[in-house]
Amino acid sequence: MSKAEKILKALGGNDNIAEMEPCITRLRVQVVDPSKVDEPGLMAAGAFGITSSGTIIQVVVGPEAENLCEDIEDLR
Amino acid sequence: MSLTVLAPIAGTVLLLSDVPDEVFAAGIVGAGCAIDPGDEPSVAIAPVAGKVVKVHPHAAVIEAAAERGVLFHLGINTVKLSGEGFDLRVEEKEVVDAGHEMVAWSPADVRAKNLSAISPVIGLQAPPDAIVPLVEPGSVVAAGDKLFTWL
């Protein structure tokens, strides 16, 4: 599985993502159901860290955030 | 080989933990510090020499060497401005000297949009003990002043 595929899966899959946008080092994701987010899975996929606040999950991935976001969008 | 990181903008030096953003404050992106600028418009400069590996209007990463990426991020949540009010003066993949003009912006305009203008300066993935501050938190720096050393 590619990194994008692993992150998409750990976020709970396509149906769980309401909105996603990259900032310079992170993916900001609004999810439908936060309980479907697999944080250890995100870390295993290469995230440096994760913060969550309600349905907003921020996945810190470093400067490749933008490319990764495009790769994930391509899978959706 | 240690790397000296310059202040990209003028302002009051803050601890990263004082940044109103939990990702930066927790050091998830890496260790560093932050600068709280005055209201006057300014041009942010390159904090190190290197290759601009990533650039947004409001933020940039310059790679000084392998595993030595330095991020500066103008304001918090400023991705929401979609570049409005930021006049970018560099392109991605450009090689710049320290002090090179990167982007013109106005902290007052950012604050007028109810966003914080506090600007983190970070050694990407730098552990806290690798960053040695060269100025005390609370002191005022000019753009180009030495901010910290990345061991």
PDB file of N, CA and C in Angstrom, chain B residues 12-79:
ATOM      1  N   THR B  12       8.808  40.230  18.731  1.00  0.00           N
ATOM      2  CA  THR B  12       9.130  39.710  20.059  1.00  0.00           C
ATOM      3  C   THR B  12       9.248  38.199  19.996  1.00  0.00           C
ATOM      4  N   VAL B  13      10.347  37.673  20.535  1.00  0.00           N
ATOM      5  CA  VAL B  13      10.584  36.227  20.492  1.00  0.00           C
ATOM      6  C   VAL B  13       9.735  35.527  21.555  1.00  0.00           C
ATOM      7  N   LEU B  14       9.064  34.472  21.139  1.00  0.00           N
ATOM      8  CA  LEU B  14       8.231  33.677  22.047  1.00  0.00           C
ATOM      9  C   LEU B  14       8.706  32.229  22.053  1.00  0.00           C
ATOM     10  N   LEU B  15       8.379  31.528  23.124  1.00  0.00           N
ATOM     11  CA  LEU B  15       8.568  30.084  23.133  1.00  0.00           C
ATOM     12  C   LEU B  15       7.551  29.457  22.185  1.00  0.00           C
ATOM     13  N   LEU B  16       7.955  28.352  21.592  1.00  0.00           N
ATOM     14  CA  LEU B  16       7.028  27.657  20.708  1.00  0.00           C
ATOM     15  C   LEU B  16       5.751  27.240  21.458  1.00  0.00           C
ATOM     16  N   SER B  17       5.921  26.934  22.743  1.00  0.00           N
ATOM     17  CA  SER B  17       4.763  26.495  23.535  1.00  0.00           C
ATOM     18  C   SER B  17       3.737  27.613  23.725  1.00  0.00           C
ATOM     19  N   ASP B  18       4.128  28.855  23.425  1.00  0.00           N
ATOM     20  CA  ASP B  18       3.185  29.981  23.531  1.00  0.00           C
ATOM     21  C   ASP B  18       2.424  30.230  22.226  1.00  0.00           C
ATOM     22  N   VAL B  19       2.691  29.436  21.202  1.00  0.00           N
ATOM     23  CA  VAL B  19       2.016  29.632  19.915  1.00  0.00           C
ATOM     24  C   VAL B  19       0.585  29.096  20.009  1.00  0.00           C
ATOM     25  N   PRO B  20      -0.404  29.883  19.589  1.00  0.00           N
ATOM     26  CA  PRO B  20      -1.798  29.437  19.707  1.00  0.00           C
ATOM     27  C   PRO B  20      -2.202  28.439  18.621  1.00  0.00           C
ATOM     28  N   ASP B  21      -1.455  27.350  18.563  1.00  0.00           N
ATOM     29  CA  ASP B  21      -1.741  26.278  17.610  1.00  0.00           C
ATOM     30  C   ASP B  21      -1.131  25.021  18.213  1.00  0.00           C
ATOM     31  N   GLU B  22      -1.959  23.998  18.436  1.00  0.00           N
ATOM     32  CA  GLU B  22      -1.458  22.874  19.238  1.00  0.00           C
ATOM     33  C   GLU B  22      -0.386  22.068  18.515  1.00  0.00           C
ATOM     34  N   VAL B  23      -0.438  22.045  17.190  1.00  0.00           N
ATOM     35  CA  VAL B  23       0.580  21.288  16.450  1.00  0.00           C
ATOM     36  C   VAL B  23       1.954  21.948  16.603  1.00  0.00           C
ATOM     37  N   PHE B  24       2.001  23.264  16.408  1.00  0.00           N
ATOM     38  CA  PHE B  24       3.276  23.973  16.585  1.00  0.00           C
ATOM     39  C   PHE B  24       3.682  23.967  18.060  1.00  0.00           C
ATOM     40  N   ALA B  25       2.742  24.270  18.951  1.00  0.00           N
ATOM     41  CA  ALA B  25       3.063  24.405  20.376  1.00  0.00           C
ATOM     42  C   ALA B  25       3.622  23.111  20.953  1.00  0.00           C
ATOM     43  N   ALA B  26       3.152  21.980  20.465  1.00  0.00           N
ATOM     44  CA  ALA B  26       3.607  20.701  20.996  1.00  0.00           C
ATOM     45  C   ALA B  26       4.914  20.257  20.342  1.00  0.00           C
ATOM     46  N   GLY B  27       5.381  21.015  19.378  1.00  0.00           N
ATOM     47  CA  GLY B  27       6.649  20.658  18.734  1.00  0.00           C
ATOM     48  C   GLY B  27       6.543  19.462  17.806  1.00  0.00           C
ATOM     49  N   ILE B  28       5.334  19.154  17.347  1.00  0.00           N
ATOM     50  CA  ILE B  28       5.156  17.984  16.479  1.00  0.00           C
ATOM     51  C   ILE B  28       5.895  18.169  15.148  1.00  0.00           C
ATOM     52  N   VAL B  29       5.911  19.402  14.668  1.00  0.00           N
ATOM     53  CA  VAL B  29       6.593  19.691  13.406  1.00  0.00           C
ATOM     54  C   VAL B  29       8.109  19.750  13.613  1.00  0.00           C
ATOM     55  N   GLY B  30       8.523  20.040  14.839  1.00  0.00           N
ATOM     56  CA  GLY B  30       9.923  20.183  15.182  1.00  0.00           C
ATOM     57  C   GLY B  30      10.078  21.294  16.207  1.00  0.00           C
ATOM     58  N   ALA B  31      11.290  21.423  16.751  1.00  0.00           N
ATOM     59  CA  ALA B  31      11.552  22.460  17.754  1.00  0.00           C
ATOM     60  C   ALA B  31      11.938  23.765  17.072  1.00  0.00           C
ATOM     61  N   GLY B  32      11.849  24.842  17.834  1.00  0.00           N
ATOM     62  CA  GLY B  32      12.182  26.159  17.308  1.00  0.00           C
ATOM     63  C   GLY B  32      11.667  27.218  18.236  1.00  0.00           C
ATOM     64  N   CYS B  33      11.233  28.336  17.679  1.00  0.00           N
ATOM     65  CA  CYS B  33      10.627  29.381  18.494  1.00  0.00           C
ATOM     66  C   CYS B  33       9.610  30.118  17.629  1.00  0.00           C
ATOM     67  N   ALA B  34       9.127  31.231  18.104  1.00  0.00           N
ATOM     68  CA  ALA B  34       8.148  31.983  17.326  1.00  0.00           C
ATOM     69  C   ALA B  34       8.427  33.467  17.497  1.00  0.00           C
ATOM     70  N   ILE B  35       7.924  34.248  16.562  1.00  0.00           N
ATOM     71  CA  ILE B  35       8.097  35.702  16.623  1.00  0.00           C
ATOM     72  C   ILE B  35       6.728  36.359  16.500  1.00  0.00           C
ATOM     73  N   ASP B  36       6.468  37.250  17.454  1.00  0.00           N
ATOM     74  CA  ASP B  36       5.220  38.016  17.417  1.00  0.00           C
ATOM     75  C   ASP B  36       5.545  39.397  16.832  1.00  0.00           C
ATOM     76  N   PRO B  37       5.147  39.642  15.583  1.00  0.00           N
ATOM     77  CA  PRO B  37       5.565  40.888  14.923  1.00  0.00           C
ATOM     78  C   PRO B  37       4.707  42.077  15.334  1.00  0.00           C
ATOM     79  N   GLY B  38       5.227  43.280  15.050  1.00  0.00           N
ATOM     80  CA  GLY B  38       4.408  44.476  15.173  1.00  0.00           C
ATOM     81  C   GLY B  38       3.419  44.531  14.017  1.00  0.00           C
ATOM     82  N   ASP B  39       2.669  45.600  13.937  1.00  0.00           N
ATOM     83  CA  ASP B  39       1.621  45.689  12.919  1.00  0.00           C
ATOM     84  C   ASP B  39       2.127  46.107  11.532  1.00  0.00           C
ATOM     85  N   GLU B  40       3.299  46.755  11.497  1.00  0.00           N
ATOM     86  CA  GLU B  40       3.731  47.349  10.235  1.00  0.00           C
ATOM     87  C   GLU B  40       4.047  46.279   9.169  1.00  0.00           C
ATOM     88  N   PRO B  41       3.711  46.572   7.909  1.00  0.00           N
ATOM     89  CA  PRO B  41       4.013  45.638   6.820  1.00  0.00           C
ATOM     90  C   PRO B  41       5.516  45.387   6.745  1.00  0.00           C
ATOM     91  N   SER B  42       5.900  44.175   6.340  1.00  0.00           N
ATOM     92  CA  SER B  42       7.322  43.875   6.228  1.00  0.00           C
ATOM     93  C   SER B  42       7.541  42.820   5.160  1.00  0.00           C
ATOM     94  N   VAL B  43       8.807  42.598   4.867  1.00  0.00           N
ATOM     95  CA  VAL B  43       9.174  41.521   3.944  1.00  0.00           C
ATOM     96  C   VAL B  43       9.912  40.465   4.760  1.00  0.00           C
ATOM     97  N   ALA B  44       9.356  39.264   4.796  1.00  0.00           N
ATOM     98  CA  ALA B  44      10.027  38.172   5.510  1.00  0.00           C
ATOM     99  C   ALA B  44      11.219  37.716   4.679  1.00  0.00           C
ATOM    100  N   ILE B  45      12.327  37.442   5.376  1.00  0.00           N
ATOM    101  CA  ILE B  45      13.539  37.032   4.672  1.00  0.00           C
ATOM    102  C   ILE B  45      13.870  35.571   4.968  1.00  0.00           C
ATOM    103  N   ALA B  46      14.718  35.008   4.141  1.00  0.00           N
ATOM    104  CA  ALA B  46      15.123  33.609   4.325  1.00  0.00           C
ATOM    105  C   ALA B  46      15.929  33.482   5.621  1.00  0.00           C
ATOM    106  N   PRO B  47      15.510  32.578   6.522  1.00  0.00           N
ATOM    107  CA  PRO B  47      16.226  32.412   7.793  1.00  0.00           C
ATOM    108  C   PRO B  47      17.550  31.651   7.642  1.00  0.00           C
ATOM    109  N   VAL B  48      17.693  30.933   6.551  1.00  0.00           N
ATOM    110  CA  VAL B  48      18.937  30.199   6.259  1.00  0.00           C
ATOM    111  C   VAL B  48      19.147  30.238   4.745  1.00  0.00           C
ATOM    112  N   ALA B  49      20.359  29.917   4.338  1.00  0.00           N
ATOM    113  CA  ALA B  49      20.633  29.731   2.915  1.00  0.00           C
ATOM    114  C   ALA B  49      20.243  28.314   2.534  1.00  0.00           C
ATOM    115  N   GLY B  50      19.745  28.139   1.330  1.00  0.00           N
ATOM    116  CA  GLY B  50      19.406  26.787   0.896  1.00  0.00           C
ATOM    117  C   GLY B  50      18.388  26.807  -0.219  1.00  0.00           C
ATOM    118  N   LYS B  51      17.792  25.641  -0.427  1.00  0.00           N
ATOM    119  CA  LYS B  51      16.834  25.486  -1.508  1.00  0.00           C
ATOM    120  C   LYS B  51      15.413  25.602  -0.961  1.00  0.00           C
ATOM    121  N   VAL B  52      14.621  26.393  -1.612  1.00  0.00           N
ATOM    122  CA  VAL B  52      13.215  26.542  -1.216  1.00  0.00           C
ATOM    123  C   VAL B  52      12.484  25.275  -1.675  1.00  0.00           C
ATOM    124  N   VAL B  53      12.279  24.346  -0.748  1.00  0.00           N
ATOM    125  CA  VAL B  53      11.690  23.071  -1.156  1.00  0.00           C
ATOM    126  C   VAL B  53      10.167  23.109  -1.154  1.00  0.00           C
ATOM    127  N   LYS B  54       9.614  24.053  -0.401  1.00  0.00           N
ATOM    128  CA  LYS B  54       8.149  24.156  -0.363  1.00  0.00           C
ATOM    129  C   LYS B  54       7.813  25.604  -0.103  1.00  0.00           C
ATOM    130  N   VAL B  55       6.916  26.151  -0.878  1.00  0.00           N
ATOM    131  CA  VAL B  55       6.534  27.525  -0.596  1.00  0.00           C
ATOM    132  C   VAL B  55       5.038  27.725  -0.808  1.00  0.00           C
ATOM    133  N   HIS B  56       4.431  28.306   0.196  1.00  0.00           N
ATOM    134  CA  HIS B  56       3.056  28.785   0.121  1.00  0.00           C
ATOM    135  C   HIS B  56       3.163  30.297   0.299  1.00  0.00           C
ATOM    136  N   PRO B  57       2.126  31.045  -0.008  1.00  0.00           N
ATOM    137  CA  PRO B  57       2.235  32.485   0.249  1.00  0.00           C
ATOM    138  C   PRO B  57       2.553  32.799   1.712  1.00  0.00           C
ATOM    139  N   HIS B  58       2.023  32.004   2.613  1.00  0.00           N
ATOM    140  CA  HIS B  58       2.130  32.321   4.038  1.00  0.00           C
ATOM    141  C   HIS B  58       3.207  31.515   4.763  1.00  0.00           C
ATOM    142  N   ALA B  59       3.916  30.658   4.061  1.00  0.00           N
ATOM    143  CA  ALA B  59       4.876  29.782   4.736  1.00  0.00           C
ATOM    144  C   ALA B  59       5.850  29.203   3.733  1.00  0.00           C
ATOM    145  N   ALA B  60       7.041  28.866   4.220  1.00  0.00           N
ATOM    146  CA  ALA B  60       8.026  28.278   3.319  1.00  0.00           C
ATOM    147  C   ALA B  60       8.957  27.364   4.088  1.00  0.00           C
ATOM    148  N   VAL B  61       9.481  26.377   3.385  1.00  0.00           N
ATOM    149  CA  VAL B  61      10.510  25.505   3.936  1.00  0.00           C
ATOM    150  C   VAL B  61      11.759  25.661   3.075  1.00  0.00           C
ATOM    151  N   ILE B  62      12.874  25.986   3.736  1.00  0.00           N
ATOM    152  CA  ILE B  62      14.162  26.081   3.046  1.00  0.00           C
ATOM    153  C   ILE B  62      15.042  24.956   3.561  1.00  0.00           C
ATOM    154  N   GLU B  63      15.565  24.176   2.631  1.00  0.00           N
ATOM    155  CA  GLU B  63      16.436  23.076   3.017  1.00  0.00           C
ATOM    156  C   GLU B  63      17.879  23.553   2.931  1.00  0.00           C
ATOM    157  N   ALA B  64      18.512  23.667   4.108  1.00  0.00           N
ATOM    158  CA  ALA B  64      19.898  24.146   4.160  1.00  0.00           C
ATOM    159  C   ALA B  64      20.854  23.005   3.830  1.00  0.00           C
ATOM    160  N   ALA B  65      20.440  21.798   4.183  1.00  0.00           N
ATOM    161  CA  ALA B  65      21.226  20.588   3.930  1.00  0.00           C
ATOM    162  C   ALA B  65      20.260  19.425   4.109  1.00  0.00           C
ATOM    163  N   ALA B  66      20.738  18.207   3.849  1.00  0.00           N
ATOM    164  CA  ALA B  66      19.876  17.044   4.034  1.00  0.00           C
ATOM    165  C   ALA B  66      19.391  17.004   5.479  1.00  0.00           C
ATOM    166  N   GLU B  67      18.116  16.746   5.677  1.00  0.00           N
ATOM    167  CA  GLU B  67      17.510  16.663   7.021  1.00  0.00           C
ATOM    168  C   GLU B  67      17.592  17.996   7.777  1.00  0.00           C
ATOM    169  N   ARG B  68      17.802  19.076   7.062  1.00  0.00           N
ATOM    170  CA  ARG B  68      17.898  20.386   7.717  1.00  0.00           C
ATOM    171  C   ARG B  68      16.947  21.369   7.036  1.00  0.00           C
ATOM    172  N   GLY B  69      15.683  21.080   7.147  1.00  0.00           N
ATOM    173  CA  GLY B  69      14.672  21.964   6.585  1.00  0.00           C
ATOM    174  C   GLY B  69      14.214  22.956   7.645  1.00  0.00           C
ATOM    175  N   VAL B  70      14.214  24.225   7.289  1.00  0.00           N
ATOM    176  CA  VAL B  70      13.752  25.252   8.227  1.00  0.00           C
ATOM    177  C   VAL B  70      12.439  25.833   7.703  1.00  0.00           C
ATOM    178  N   LEU B  71      11.433  25.782   8.550  1.00  0.00           N
ATOM    179  CA  LEU B  71      10.107  26.286   8.206  1.00  0.00           C
ATOM    180  C   LEU B  71       9.871  27.628   8.875  1.00  0.00           C
ATOM    181  N   PHE B  72       9.378  28.595   8.120  1.00  0.00           N
ATOM    182  CA  PHE B  72       8.758  29.730   8.804  1.00  0.00           C
ATOM    183  C   PHE B  72       7.326  29.834   8.322  1.00  0.00           C
ATOM    184  N   HIS B  73       6.469  30.190   9.231  1.00  0.00           N
ATOM    185  CA  HIS B  73       5.030  30.184   8.975  1.00  0.00           C
ATOM    186  C   HIS B  73       4.485  31.524   9.463  1.00  0.00           C
ATOM    187  N   LEU B  74       4.027  32.371   8.543  1.00  0.00           N
ATOM    188  CA  LEU B  74       3.597  33.730   8.901  1.00  0.00           C
ATOM    189  C   LEU B  74       2.158  33.710   9.405  1.00  0.00           C
ATOM    190  N   GLY B  75       2.027  33.861  10.703  1.00  0.00           N
ATOM    191  CA  GLY B  75       0.700  33.833  11.309  1.00  0.00           C
ATOM    192  C   GLY B  75       0.211  32.409  11.495  1.00  0.00           C
ATOM    193  N   ILE B  76      -0.931  32.284  12.169  1.00  0.00           N
ATOM    194  CA  ILE B  76      -1.506  30.978  12.490  1.00  0.00           C
ATOM    195  C   ILE B  76      -2.817  30.819  11.721  1.00  0.00           C
ATOM    196  N   ASN B  77      -2.969  29.636  11.131  1.00  0.00           N
ATOM    197  CA  ASN B  77      -4.173  29.352  10.327  1.00  0.00           C
ATOM    198  C   ASN B  77      -4.281  30.257   9.095  1.00  0.00           C
ATOM    199  N   THR B  78      -3.152  30.835   8.700  1.00  0.00           N
ATOM    200  CA  THR B  78      -3.168  31.780   7.576  1.00  0.00           C
ATOM    201  C   THR B  78      -3.331  31.079   6.231  1.00  0.00           C
ATOM    202  N   VAL B  79      -3.310  29.744   6.234  1.00  0.00           N
ATOM    203  CA  VAL B  79      -3.661  29.010   5.011  1.00  0.00           C
ATOM    204  C   VAL B  79      -5.068  29.414   4.556  1.00  0.00           C
TER     205      VAL B  79
END
